Amino acid sequence: MQLLLVVALTVAALLAPPASRLFAAGATAPPGAVAGAVTGARPAADDDTVPAVGRTWPVGVRPRVPRGWEPPATVYGPGHRGVDLAAAPGAPVRAVADGRVSFAGRVAGKGVVSVELAGTGDPPLRTTYEPVRASVPQGAEVTAGEVIGTVEAGGSHCTAPCIHWGLLRGGTYLDPLSLLPPWLLHRGPSRLLPVLGVPLP
């Protein structure tokens, strides 16, 4: 039964028109369809490739991912338009790549920071982070790894403290993990280190 559901959703996703064409045709997103500082989202470009420009995780070194990206079968269909990263309240949140803060404020009671990433096309890629108490103003230029805020204690949709990390080009959601190069996504092989006086086998 689950296999049939997966096949049906895959077929629906393949047959559905790209979100960029829907927005270009004048369709408007319902309230809440575009999270955090996205009210002025422009039509998405036809190219949805994502360059691996990320240089750090938004939180921690390699945080646990309680829920990954689940693209909806249709523009307004159910899904998870981002990635949840486990993070304790008060933990620093960092820009994953160089860019400009396009929004820093509150949306529906949640703290949101959005950063347009430099050199990622037109419209540029934009990352969103919530719930985050911003420590940078709108319009600020930030570099990869720079702290842009801290995780807020409330406002998360996770069962345990987390931040929701999103990625958009125009009005189209993309997988934020695709920003990270392989060396950040995967831990390298374990290496044995020599101990004084104990030779390695």
XYZ file of N, CA and C in Angstrom:
603
model
N 0.821 -1.200 0.000
C 0.000 0.000 0.000
C 0.863 1.261 0.000
N 1.918 1.249 0.840
C 2.803 2.406 0.896
C 3.527 2.604 -0.433
N 3.899 1.491 -1.077
C 4.584 1.582 -2.365
C 3.670 2.238 -3.394
N 2.373 1.865 -3.407
C 1.429 2.477 -4.338
C 1.293 3.969 -4.083
N 1.277 4.366 -2.807
C 1.180 5.772 -2.456
C 2.403 6.541 -2.948
N 3.598 5.961 -2.752
C 4.832 6.604 -3.211
C 4.823 6.760 -4.729
N 4.400 5.710 -5.439
C 4.343 5.760 -6.900
C 3.352 6.828 -7.354
N 2.182 6.887 -6.694
C 1.162 7.866 -7.069
C 1.658 9.291 -6.845
N 2.325 9.528 -5.714
C 2.845 10.870 -5.431
C 3.951 11.255 -6.406
N 4.787 10.277 -6.768
C 5.864 10.553 -7.716
C 5.295 10.929 -9.079
N 4.298 10.180 -9.543
C 3.668 10.475 -10.828
C 3.016 11.852 -10.796
N 2.333 12.170 -9.681
C 1.688 13.484 -9.556
C 2.713 14.602 -9.600
N 3.852 14.382 -8.941
C 4.900 15.409 -8.925
C 5.481 15.616 -10.322
N 5.626 14.533 -11.080
C 6.191 14.640 -12.425
C 5.227 15.321 -13.390
N 3.920 15.103 -13.196
C 2.923 15.679 -14.094
C 2.537 17.101 -13.728
N 2.789 17.502 -12.474
C 2.410 18.849 -12.030
C 3.288 19.883 -12.713
N 2.715 21.047 -13.074
C 3.553 22.100 -13.670
C 4.506 22.653 -12.641
N 5.710 23.060 -13.064
C 6.667 23.633 -12.117
C 6.077 24.838 -11.420
N 6.473 25.037 -10.168
C 5.967 26.170 -9.395
C 6.290 27.485 -10.080
N 7.448 27.534 -10.762
C 7.845 28.783 -11.400
C 6.818 29.203 -12.443
N 6.226 28.244 -13.182
C 5.248 28.587 -14.198
C 3.950 29.050 -13.557
N 3.571 28.439 -12.432
C 2.353 28.866 -11.750
C 2.489 30.292 -11.256
N 3.628 30.630 -10.652
C 3.816 31.984 -10.158
C 3.892 32.962 -11.325
N 4.567 32.549 -12.419
C 4.701 33.425 -13.571
C 3.342 33.693 -14.206
N 2.414 32.729 -14.096
C 1.098 32.885 -14.685
C 0.197 33.774 -13.842
N 0.690 34.214 -12.694
C -0.079 35.142 -11.887
C -0.748 34.511 -10.692
N -0.515 33.220 -10.432
C -1.109 32.591 -9.262
C -0.490 33.179 -8.010
N -1.271 33.302 -6.973
C -0.747 33.819 -5.716
C -0.741 32.725 -4.688
N 0.271 32.747 -3.855
C 0.394 31.727 -2.820
C -0.584 32.029 -1.701
N -1.163 30.981 -1.085
C -2.041 31.207 0.049
C -1.234 31.685 1.238
N -1.892 32.360 2.213
C -1.158 32.823 3.392
C -0.431 31.672 4.060
N 0.837 31.909 4.409
C 1.611 30.890 5.102
C 2.279 29.888 4.185
N 1.996 29.948 2.865
C 2.617 28.976 1.964
C 4.096 29.237 1.811
N 4.506 30.479 1.959
C 5.908 30.830 1.845
C 6.339 31.373 3.187
N 7.282 30.696 3.830
C 7.633 31.035 5.199
C 8.659 32.134 5.272
N 8.578 32.918 6.342
C 9.625 33.839 6.740
C 10.127 34.803 5.704
N 9.642 36.018 5.666
C 10.187 37.088 4.846
C 10.144 36.762 3.376
N 9.099 36.093 2.960
C 9.019 35.668 1.575
C 7.840 36.341 0.896
N 7.253 37.323 1.538
C 6.049 37.930 0.999
C 6.292 38.569 -0.357
N 7.520 39.006 -0.632
C 7.813 39.614 -1.921
C 8.498 38.656 -2.871
N 8.262 37.366 -2.736
C 8.960 36.383 -3.559
C 8.658 36.603 -5.029
N 9.730 36.603 -5.825
C 9.580 36.771 -7.261
C 9.377 35.412 -7.905
N 8.930 35.383 -9.174
C 8.814 34.097 -9.854
C 10.147 33.365 -9.852
N 10.088 32.068 -9.699
C 11.312 31.269 -9.655
C 11.892 31.122 -11.051
N 13.194 31.007 -11.108
C 13.857 30.730 -12.380
C 13.605 29.282 -12.770
N 13.687 28.996 -14.079
C 13.491 27.616 -14.525
C 14.610 26.710 -14.027
N 15.770 27.299 -13.748
C 16.916 26.520 -13.286
C 16.841 26.372 -11.775
N 16.610 25.147 -11.298
C 16.515 24.934 -9.855
C 17.759 24.222 -9.319
N 18.867 24.290 -10.076
C 20.103 23.704 -9.571
C 20.629 24.547 -8.422
N 21.267 23.878 -7.475
C 21.758 24.553 -6.283
C 23.267 24.349 -6.195
N 24.045 25.431 -6.282
C 25.495 25.274 -6.118
C 25.831 25.003 -4.661
N 26.820 24.165 -4.426
C 27.218 23.811 -3.047
C 28.099 24.911 -2.480
N 27.478 26.073 -2.190
C 28.227 27.232 -1.708
C 28.322 27.283 -0.184
N 27.632 26.379 0.499
C 27.651 26.380 1.958
C 29.035 26.061 2.509
N 29.410 26.737 3.587
C 30.709 26.507 4.216
C 30.587 26.063 5.668
N 29.354 26.007 6.162
C 29.136 25.587 7.545
C 27.676 25.182 7.720
N 27.395 24.404 8.738
C 26.011 24.119 9.111
C 25.451 25.353 9.814
N 24.131 25.554 9.759
C 23.544 26.687 10.479
C 23.731 26.588 11.996
N 23.685 25.366 12.524
C 23.882 25.150 13.960
C 24.777 23.928 14.158
N 25.637 24.009 15.165
C 26.475 22.861 15.496
C 27.473 22.505 14.420
N 28.057 21.320 14.569
C 29.054 20.831 13.622
C 28.395 19.948 12.579
N 27.627 18.995 13.011
C 26.821 18.172 12.108
C 25.581 17.772 12.897
N 24.598 18.667 12.965
C 23.446 18.450 13.854
C 22.572 17.296 13.394
N 21.825 16.758 14.348
C 20.828 15.726 14.029
C 19.712 16.363 13.216
N 19.207 15.624 12.241
C 18.130 16.118 11.377
C 16.858 15.337 11.726
N 16.016 15.881 12.621
C 14.800 15.163 13.002
C 13.839 14.960 11.828
N 13.817 15.920 10.902
C 12.952 15.779 9.730
C 13.611 16.457 8.544
N 13.699 15.725 7.449
C 14.337 16.245 6.249
C 13.365 16.930 5.322
N 13.882 17.288 4.167
C 13.099 17.971 3.142
C 12.173 16.984 2.461
N 10.879 17.314 2.403
C 9.890 16.459 1.750
C 9.114 17.330 0.772
N 9.565 17.395 -0.478
C 8.909 18.299 -1.429
C 7.461 17.890 -1.675
N 6.558 18.867 -1.706
C 5.155 18.541 -1.969
C 4.959 18.109 -3.414
N 3.948 17.294 -3.645
C 3.657 16.831 -5.001
C 3.126 17.968 -5.864
N 2.457 18.940 -5.244
C 1.952 20.107 -5.948
C 2.358 21.345 -5.145
N 2.196 22.513 -5.746
C 2.645 23.748 -5.116
C 2.046 23.924 -3.725
N 0.758 23.645 -3.577
C 0.094 23.859 -2.294
C -0.143 22.554 -1.538
N 0.452 21.467 -1.997
C 0.250 20.167 -1.354
C 1.025 20.041 -0.054
N 0.722 18.976 0.713
C 1.448 18.760 1.968
C 2.897 18.366 1.708
N 3.727 18.665 2.640
C 5.144 18.332 2.542
C 5.897 19.025 3.653
N 7.201 19.027 3.560
C 8.041 19.725 4.530
C 9.026 20.549 3.739
N 8.794 21.849 3.690
C 9.520 22.749 2.805
C 10.789 23.271 3.468
N 11.610 22.376 3.923
C 12.855 22.735 4.574
C 13.402 21.550 5.340
N 14.339 21.816 6.233
C 14.984 20.779 7.034
C 14.973 21.244 8.486
N 14.606 20.359 9.400
C 14.672 20.662 10.828
C 16.013 20.189 11.375
N 16.684 21.063 12.105
C 17.982 20.742 12.706
C 17.862 20.867 14.222
N 18.244 19.806 14.927
C 18.206 19.838 16.390
C 19.138 20.936 16.893
N 18.624 21.770 17.791
C 19.426 22.883 18.317
C 18.828 23.348 19.632
N 19.669 23.535 20.623
C 19.212 23.978 21.939
C 18.884 25.468 21.912
N 17.877 25.894 22.691
C 17.594 27.321 22.790
C 18.844 28.092 23.203
N 19.067 29.217 22.564
C 20.238 30.037 22.849
C 21.461 29.692 22.027
N 21.413 28.574 21.287
C 22.560 28.187 20.455
C 22.740 29.194 19.322
N 23.988 29.493 18.953
C 24.206 30.438 17.849
C 23.761 29.842 16.513
N 23.198 30.693 15.677
C 22.786 30.317 14.325
C 23.682 31.083 13.367
N 24.267 30.375 12.404
C 25.258 30.981 11.513
C 24.770 30.996 10.064
N 25.211 31.996 9.326
C 24.961 32.039 7.889
C 25.757 30.911 7.245
N 25.122 30.134 6.379
C 25.830 29.010 5.771
C 26.761 29.456 4.648
N 26.503 30.644 4.091
C 27.319 31.151 2.987
C 27.282 32.680 3.019
N 28.151 33.308 2.226
C 28.166 34.766 2.143
C 26.852 35.272 1.551
N 26.408 36.435 2.029
C 25.194 37.007 1.474
C 24.771 38.274 2.175
N 23.520 38.654 1.949
C 22.948 39.870 2.523
C 21.659 39.512 3.238
N 21.476 40.050 4.440
C 20.263 39.781 5.215
C 19.093 40.503 4.544
N 18.160 39.722 3.999
C 17.013 40.319 3.313
C 15.834 40.531 4.257
N 15.850 39.853 5.408
C 14.805 40.043 6.408
C 15.330 39.593 7.761
N 14.987 40.360 8.785
C 15.299 39.985 10.166
C 14.201 40.568 11.031
N 13.314 39.706 11.496
C 12.181 40.191 12.277
C 11.268 39.061 12.675
N 9.997 39.396 12.897
C 9.040 38.404 13.367
C 7.958 38.190 12.326
N 7.601 36.930 12.121
C 6.524 36.543 11.220
C 5.627 35.583 11.992
N 4.365 35.949 12.150
C 3.403 35.129 12.886
C 3.933 34.767 14.277
N 4.588 35.715 14.918
C 5.074 35.504 16.273
C 6.410 34.801 16.377
N 6.984 34.379 15.243
C 8.272 33.674 15.259
C 9.377 34.577 14.728
N 10.554 34.459 15.349
C 11.714 35.175 14.843
C 12.237 34.505 13.588
N 12.468 35.306 12.552
C 12.911 34.774 11.259
C 14.074 35.617 10.741
N 15.076 34.930 10.215
C 16.164 35.603 9.509
C 16.250 34.977 8.124
N 16.362 35.818 7.111
C 16.489 35.350 5.741
C 17.713 35.999 5.115
N 18.517 35.192 4.408
C 19.761 35.693 3.813
C 19.790 35.348 2.323
N 19.941 36.380 1.476
C 20.141 36.166 0.038
C 21.598 35.824 -0.179
N 21.844 34.703 -0.837
C 23.215 34.220 -1.007
C 23.883 34.851 -2.228
N 25.086 35.356 -2.014
C 25.824 36.053 -3.069
C 26.210 35.105 -4.200
N 26.123 35.617 -5.422
C 26.603 34.885 -6.587
C 25.836 33.621 -6.918
N 24.523 33.600 -6.611
C 23.746 32.377 -6.860
C 22.664 32.579 -7.916
N 22.818 33.597 -8.764
C 21.895 33.754 -9.878
C 20.828 34.804 -9.631
N 19.893 34.876 -10.590
C 18.793 35.835 -10.524
C 17.484 35.119 -10.823
N 16.581 35.022 -9.883
C 16.692 35.537 -8.519
C 17.697 34.719 -7.714
N 18.315 35.339 -6.711
C 19.313 34.609 -5.922
C 18.668 33.577 -5.007
N 19.464 32.595 -4.614
C 19.003 31.661 -3.594
C 18.853 32.418 -2.279
N 17.884 31.995 -1.479
C 17.631 32.643 -0.202
C 17.422 31.587 0.874
N 18.180 31.684 1.945
C 18.011 30.770 3.073
C 17.156 31.437 4.140
N 16.365 30.630 4.848
C 15.555 31.135 5.956
C 15.834 30.286 7.185
N 15.778 30.930 8.341
C 16.051 30.269 9.615
C 14.984 30.713 10.614
N 14.334 29.755 11.278
C 13.335 30.094 12.302
C 13.161 28.934 13.273
N 12.786 29.180 14.530
C 12.651 30.466 15.192
C 14.012 30.955 15.677
N 14.382 32.146 15.250
C 15.701 32.707 15.547
C 15.555 34.155 16.010
N 16.214 34.492 17.108
C 16.291 35.886 17.541
C 17.465 36.513 16.804
N 17.184 37.427 15.902
C 18.204 38.010 15.031
C 19.203 38.853 15.810
N 20.461 38.758 15.404
C 21.502 39.632 15.957
C 22.102 40.502 14.857
N 21.508 40.444 13.656
C 21.949 41.249 12.523
C 20.746 42.008 11.973
N 20.954 43.218 11.461
C 19.832 43.978 10.905
C 19.594 43.617 9.440
N 18.405 43.916 8.974
C 18.101 43.762 7.556
C 19.062 44.632 6.750
N 19.580 44.084 5.658
C 20.515 44.802 4.799
C 21.972 44.548 5.113
N 22.261 43.901 6.251
C 23.654 43.643 6.629
C 24.287 42.609 5.701
N 25.542 42.817 5.363
C 26.316 41.834 4.611
C 26.911 40.847 5.619
N 26.762 39.546 5.355
C 27.290 38.540 6.272
C 28.188 37.577 5.515
N 29.100 36.951 6.243
C 29.992 35.965 5.642
C 29.661 34.585 6.185
N 30.074 33.569 5.466
C 29.821 32.193 5.890
C 30.385 31.975 7.289
N 29.574 31.416 8.171
C 29.995 31.139 9.536
C 29.706 32.256 10.513
N 29.305 33.429 10.003
C 29.005 34.553 10.894
C 27.701 34.293 11.647
N 27.692 34.612 12.939
C 26.486 34.427 13.750
C 25.457 35.479 13.352
N 24.243 35.006 13.021
C 23.165 35.907 12.616
C 22.046 35.958 13.655
N 22.153 35.132 14.693
C 21.142 35.123 15.729
C 21.311 33.925 16.639
N 20.310 33.718 17.501
C 20.304 32.568 18.407
C 18.961 31.864 18.336
N 18.971 30.581 18.620
C 17.747 29.780 18.587
C 16.812 30.258 19.685
N 15.556 30.542 19.330
C 14.560 30.951 20.315
C 13.978 29.731 21.008
N 13.563 29.926 22.249
C 13.030 28.818 23.039
C 11.669 28.354 22.534
N 10.862 29.253 22.029
C 9.522 28.877 21.567
C 9.367 29.096 20.080
N 8.243 28.636 19.557
C 7.925 28.888 18.151
C 8.325 27.798 17.193
N 8.960 26.745 17.695
C 9.368 25.651 16.809
C 8.211 24.680 16.616
N 8.143 24.066 15.431
C 7.112 23.053 15.205
C 7.629 21.647 15.518
N 8.860 21.540 15.995
C 9.440 20.241 16.345
C 8.962 19.813 17.739
N 9.042 18.532 18.004
C 8.704 18.041 19.346
C 9.819 18.341 20.338
N 11.050 18.469 19.858
C 12.194 18.874 20.682
C 12.755 20.147 20.058
N 13.547 20.930 20.816
C 14.051 22.190 20.269
C 14.800 21.997 18.947
N 14.487 22.855 17.990
C 15.131 22.766 16.679
C 14.984 24.097 15.974
N 15.683 24.247 14.844
C 15.386 25.339 13.929
C 14.945 24.725 12.603
N 14.103 25.468 11.914
C 13.675 25.085 10.574
C 14.518 25.900 9.598
N 15.231 25.195 8.729
C 16.126 25.814 7.757
C 15.531 25.622 6.372
N 15.261 26.728 5.681
C 14.658 26.649 4.360
C 15.554 27.230 3.286
N 15.241 26.890 2.044
C 15.978 27.409 0.887
C 14.985 27.652 -0.235
N 15.042 28.838 -0.808
C 14.162 29.177 -1.923
C 14.927 29.854 -3.036
N 14.401 29.678 -4.243
C 14.796 30.527 -5.373
C 13.488 31.120 -5.877
N 13.330 32.429 -5.711
C 12.037 33.033 -6.006
C 10.995 32.448 -5.064
N 9.932 31.879 -5.608
C 8.893 31.263 -4.779
C 8.987 29.761 -4.708
N 10.066 29.177 -5.223
C 10.196 27.719 -5.250
C 11.096 27.234 -4.127
N 10.579 26.306 -3.335
C 11.373 25.715 -2.262
C 12.307 24.647 -2.819
N 13.515 24.618 -2.272
C 14.528 23.640 -2.661
C 15.096 23.005 -1.408
N 15.859 21.942 -1.579
C 16.444 21.229 -0.444
C 17.653 21.991 0.086
N 17.592 22.531 1.317
C 18.736 23.297 1.825
C 20.004 22.469 2.000
N 19.862 21.161 2.204
C 21.061 20.333 2.359
C 21.899 20.305 1.086
N 21.275 20.625 -0.059
C 22.024 20.630 -1.320
C 23.017 21.795 -1.379
N 22.901 22.759 -0.450
C 23.890 23.841 -0.374
C 25.227 23.355 0.174
N 25.203 22.255 0.917
C 26.408 21.806 1.613
C 27.226 20.851 0.757
N 28.526 21.064 0.669
C 29.385 20.143 -0.083
C 29.516 18.813 0.661
N 29.941 17.760 -0.034
C 30.032 16.431 0.591
C 30.855 16.400 1.872
N 31.929 17.187 1.943
C 32.782 17.129 3.133
C 32.067 17.642 4.376
N 31.013 18.452 4.197
C 30.225 18.890 5.349
C 29.085 17.927 5.650
N 28.554 17.299 4.616
C 27.413 16.399 4.806
C 27.806 15.068 5.431
N 28.975 14.561 5.059
C 29.370 13.219 5.499
C 30.647 13.276 6.308
N 30.644 12.529 7.359
C 31.871 12.404 8.147
C 32.841 11.518 7.383
N 34.081 11.855 7.447
C 35.099 11.045 6.790
C 35.330 9.746 7.540
N 36.115 8.837 6.969
C 36.390 7.567 7.640
C 37.165 7.776 8.930
N 36.892 6.927 9.901
C 37.603 7.013 11.177
C 39.070 6.676 10.976
N 39.945 7.359 11.717
C 41.377 7.083 11.639
C 41.892 6.744 13.024
N 42.758 5.758 13.093
C 43.397 5.426 14.360
C 44.569 6.365 14.579
N 44.640 6.942 15.763
C 45.752 7.828 16.080
C 46.733 7.096 16.988
N 48.038 7.307 16.780
C 49.010 6.604 17.619
C 48.964 7.099 19.063
N 49.156 6.187 19.984
C 49.250 6.514 21.395
C 50.721 6.339 21.775
N 51.241 7.275 22.547
C 52.655 7.207 22.908
C 53.044 5.843 23.455
N 54.044 5.247 22.840
C 54.540 3.965 23.313
C 53.760 2.762 22.834
N 52.652 2.995 22.101
C 51.845 1.871 21.613
C 51.835 1.922 20.097
N 52.527 0.998 19.431
C 52.563 1.016 17.963
C 51.198 0.650 17.380
N 50.904 1.197 16.215
C 49.676 0.843 15.530
C 49.805 -0.552 14.938
N 48.722 -1.313 14.858
C 48.786 -2.653 14.259
C 49.064 -2.583 12.764
